[in-house]
mmCIF file of C-alpha atoms in Angstrom:
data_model
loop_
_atom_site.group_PDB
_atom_site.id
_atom_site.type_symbol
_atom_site.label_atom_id
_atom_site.label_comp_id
_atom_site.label_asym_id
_atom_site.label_seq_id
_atom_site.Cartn_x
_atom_site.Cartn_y
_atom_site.Cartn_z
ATOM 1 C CA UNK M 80 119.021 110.525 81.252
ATOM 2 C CA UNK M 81 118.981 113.215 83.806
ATOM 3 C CA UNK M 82 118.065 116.359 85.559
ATOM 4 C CA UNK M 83 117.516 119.400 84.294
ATOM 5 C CA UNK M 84 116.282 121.022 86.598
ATOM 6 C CA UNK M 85 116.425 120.797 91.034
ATOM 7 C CA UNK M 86 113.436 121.969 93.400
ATOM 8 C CA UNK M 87 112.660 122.844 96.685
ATOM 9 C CA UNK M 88 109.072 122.548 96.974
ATOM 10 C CA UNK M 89 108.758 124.242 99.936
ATOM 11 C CA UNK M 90 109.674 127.561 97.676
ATOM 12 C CA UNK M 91 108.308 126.354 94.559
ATOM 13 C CA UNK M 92 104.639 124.838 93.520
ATOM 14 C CA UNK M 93 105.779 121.541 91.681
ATOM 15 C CA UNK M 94 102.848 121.497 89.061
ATOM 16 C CA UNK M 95 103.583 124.952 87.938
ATOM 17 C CA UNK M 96 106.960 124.458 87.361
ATOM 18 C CA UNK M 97 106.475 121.383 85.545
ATOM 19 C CA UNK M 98 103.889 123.186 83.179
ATOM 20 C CA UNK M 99 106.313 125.596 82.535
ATOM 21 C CA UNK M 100 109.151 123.618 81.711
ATOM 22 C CA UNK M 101 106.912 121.545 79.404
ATOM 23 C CA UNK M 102 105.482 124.428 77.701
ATOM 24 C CA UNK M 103 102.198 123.202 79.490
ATOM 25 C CA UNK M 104 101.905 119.861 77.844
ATOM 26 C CA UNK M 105 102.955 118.042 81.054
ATOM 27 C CA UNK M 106 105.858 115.163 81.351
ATOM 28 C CA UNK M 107 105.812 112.160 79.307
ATOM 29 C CA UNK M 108 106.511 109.602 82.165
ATOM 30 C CA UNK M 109 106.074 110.365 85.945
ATOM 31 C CA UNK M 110 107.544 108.291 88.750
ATOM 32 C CA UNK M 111 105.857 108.469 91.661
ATOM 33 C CA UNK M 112 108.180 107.144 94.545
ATOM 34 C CA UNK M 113 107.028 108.889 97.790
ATOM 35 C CA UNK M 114 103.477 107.051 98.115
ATOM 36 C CA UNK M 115 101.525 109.797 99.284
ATOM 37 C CA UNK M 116 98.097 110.102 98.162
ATOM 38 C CA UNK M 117 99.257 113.524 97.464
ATOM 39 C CA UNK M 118 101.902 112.951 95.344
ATOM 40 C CA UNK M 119 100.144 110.670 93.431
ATOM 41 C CA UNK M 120 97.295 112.938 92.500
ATOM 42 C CA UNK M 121 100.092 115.120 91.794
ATOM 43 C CA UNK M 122 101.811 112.645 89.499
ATOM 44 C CA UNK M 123 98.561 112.702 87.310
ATOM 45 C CA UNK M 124 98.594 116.386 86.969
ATOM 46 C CA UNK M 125 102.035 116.561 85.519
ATOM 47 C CA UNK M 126 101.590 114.057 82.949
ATOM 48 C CA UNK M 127 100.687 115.060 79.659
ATOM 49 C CA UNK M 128 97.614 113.577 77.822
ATOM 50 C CA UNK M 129 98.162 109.707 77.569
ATOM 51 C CA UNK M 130 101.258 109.941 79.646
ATOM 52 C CA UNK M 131 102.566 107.352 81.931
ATOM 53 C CA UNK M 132 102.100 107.553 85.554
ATOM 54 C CA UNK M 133 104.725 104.933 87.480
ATOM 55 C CA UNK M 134 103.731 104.542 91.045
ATOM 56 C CA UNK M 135 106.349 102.648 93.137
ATOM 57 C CA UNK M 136 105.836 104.301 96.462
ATOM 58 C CA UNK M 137 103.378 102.683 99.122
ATOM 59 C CA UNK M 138 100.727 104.477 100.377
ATOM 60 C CA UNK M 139 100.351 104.134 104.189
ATOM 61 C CA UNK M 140 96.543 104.041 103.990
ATOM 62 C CA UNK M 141 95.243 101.395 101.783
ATOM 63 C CA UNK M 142 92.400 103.428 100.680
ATOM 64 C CA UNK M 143 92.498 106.899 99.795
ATOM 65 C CA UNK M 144 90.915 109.201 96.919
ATOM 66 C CA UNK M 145 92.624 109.128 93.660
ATOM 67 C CA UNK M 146 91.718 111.679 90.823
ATOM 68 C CA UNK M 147 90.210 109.336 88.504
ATOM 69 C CA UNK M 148 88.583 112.272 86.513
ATOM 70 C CA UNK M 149 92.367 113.921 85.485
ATOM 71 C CA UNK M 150 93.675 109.931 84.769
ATOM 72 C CA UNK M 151 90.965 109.476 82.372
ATOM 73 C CA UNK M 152 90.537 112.759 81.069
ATOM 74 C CA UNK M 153 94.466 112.101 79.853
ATOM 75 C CA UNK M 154 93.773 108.788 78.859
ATOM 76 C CA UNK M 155 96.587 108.479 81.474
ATOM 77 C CA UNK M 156 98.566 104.463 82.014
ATOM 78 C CA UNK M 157 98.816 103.931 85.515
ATOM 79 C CA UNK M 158 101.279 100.965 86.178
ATOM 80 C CA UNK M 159 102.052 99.953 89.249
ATOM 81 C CA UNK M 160 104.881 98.616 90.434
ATOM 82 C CA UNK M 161 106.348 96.426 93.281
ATOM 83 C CA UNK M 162 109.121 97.314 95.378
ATOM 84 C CA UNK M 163 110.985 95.069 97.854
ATOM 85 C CA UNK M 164 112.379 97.973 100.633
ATOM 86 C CA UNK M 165 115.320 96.553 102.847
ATOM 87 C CA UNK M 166 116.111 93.276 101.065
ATOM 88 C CA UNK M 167 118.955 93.954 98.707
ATOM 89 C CA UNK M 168 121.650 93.082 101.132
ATOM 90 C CA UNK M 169 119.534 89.644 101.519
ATOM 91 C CA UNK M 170 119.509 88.977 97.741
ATOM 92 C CA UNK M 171 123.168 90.031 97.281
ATOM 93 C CA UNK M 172 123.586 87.857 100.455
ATOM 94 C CA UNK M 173 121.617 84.882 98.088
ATOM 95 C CA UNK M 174 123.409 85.603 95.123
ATOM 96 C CA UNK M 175 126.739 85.572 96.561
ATOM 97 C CA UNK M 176 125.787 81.926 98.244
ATOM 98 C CA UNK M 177 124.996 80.799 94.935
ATOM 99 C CA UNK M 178 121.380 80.371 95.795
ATOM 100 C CA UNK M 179 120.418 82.349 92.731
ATOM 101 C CA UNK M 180 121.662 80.617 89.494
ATOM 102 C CA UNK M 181 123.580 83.449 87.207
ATOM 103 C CA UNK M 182 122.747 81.994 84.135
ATOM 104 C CA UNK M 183 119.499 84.317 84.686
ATOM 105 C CA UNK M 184 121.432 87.337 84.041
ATOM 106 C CA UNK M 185 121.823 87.613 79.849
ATOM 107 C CA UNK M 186 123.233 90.843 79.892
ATOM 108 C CA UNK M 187 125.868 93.051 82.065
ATOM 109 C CA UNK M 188 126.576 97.193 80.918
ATOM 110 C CA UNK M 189 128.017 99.825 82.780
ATOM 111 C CA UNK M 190 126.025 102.519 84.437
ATOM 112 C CA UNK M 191 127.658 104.652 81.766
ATOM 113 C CA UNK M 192 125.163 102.938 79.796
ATOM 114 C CA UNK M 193 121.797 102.869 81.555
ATOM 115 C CA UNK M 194 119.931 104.633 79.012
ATOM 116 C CA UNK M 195 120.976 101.862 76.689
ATOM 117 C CA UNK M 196 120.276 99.680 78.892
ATOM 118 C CA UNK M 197 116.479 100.746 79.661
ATOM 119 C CA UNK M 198 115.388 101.056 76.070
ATOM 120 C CA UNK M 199 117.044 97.308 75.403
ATOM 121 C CA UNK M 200 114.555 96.268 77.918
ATOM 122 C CA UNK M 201 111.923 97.725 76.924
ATOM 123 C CA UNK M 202 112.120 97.178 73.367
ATOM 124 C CA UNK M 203 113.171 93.171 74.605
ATOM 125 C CA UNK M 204 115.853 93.264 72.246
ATOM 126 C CA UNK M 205 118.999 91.419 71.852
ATOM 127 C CA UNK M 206 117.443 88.589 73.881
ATOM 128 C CA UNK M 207 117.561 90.310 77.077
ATOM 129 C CA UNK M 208 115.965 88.515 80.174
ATOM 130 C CA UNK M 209 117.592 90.141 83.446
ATOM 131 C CA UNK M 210 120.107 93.099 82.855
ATOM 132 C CA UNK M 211 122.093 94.424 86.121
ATOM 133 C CA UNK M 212 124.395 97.753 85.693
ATOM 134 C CA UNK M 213 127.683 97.509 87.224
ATOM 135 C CA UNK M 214 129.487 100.373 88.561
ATOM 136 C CA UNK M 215 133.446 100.665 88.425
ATOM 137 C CA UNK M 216 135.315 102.118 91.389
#
């Protein structure tokens, strides 16, 4: 897992790139992390036909137009996903307290193994409930 390519967008029109790089099929998973409207509707341009599209940033305006027509003219999942901004140094706070049992945690990898560690979790193997990377110094 990784980058293969860097852009400045201000020099370089995201969608065409994206097309290009893909051979104009489009990306097979999009994060959308910014939560503009724009970036959204952007997100379901550069995913290819029944791609995912994973929105995690919050939009400032609650309601805004999304382009429904590309989304289901892909066949496109949307998920949507919660984000807690400004409260990990609370929960490490919790966990170090003890307030949060450990026994939650089945499994522990290094970061050297995140891509490991994503597809055990989404294939639920090995038994695994709550996985946390750990990175050595």
């Amino acid at each position: 897992m990784g980058a293969d390519v860097a852009l400045n967008t201000f020099e370089d029109d995201f969608l065409d790139v994206v097309m290009q790089r893909t051979n104009g099929r489009g990306v097979d998973v999009v994060y959308e992390a910014a939560g503009s409207p724009d970036t959204i509707n952007l997100g379901l341009k550069c995913a290819r036909p029944a791609g995912r599209v994973v929105v995690i940033g919050l939009p400032e305006k609650l309601n805004f137009e999304v382009d429904l027509h590309t989304a289901l003219g892909k066949e496109l999942n949307i998920q949507m996903m919660r984000r807690s901004n400004h409260r990990s140094r609370p929960a490490v706070a919790l966990l170090a307290a003890g307030g949060v049992p450990t026994s939650l945690i089945t499994h522990r990898l290094p970061i050297a193994q995140a891509q490991q560690g994503f597809e055990m979790c989404r294939s639920c193997a090995d038994g695994v409930g709550k996985l946390i990377f750990h990175f050595d110094a």
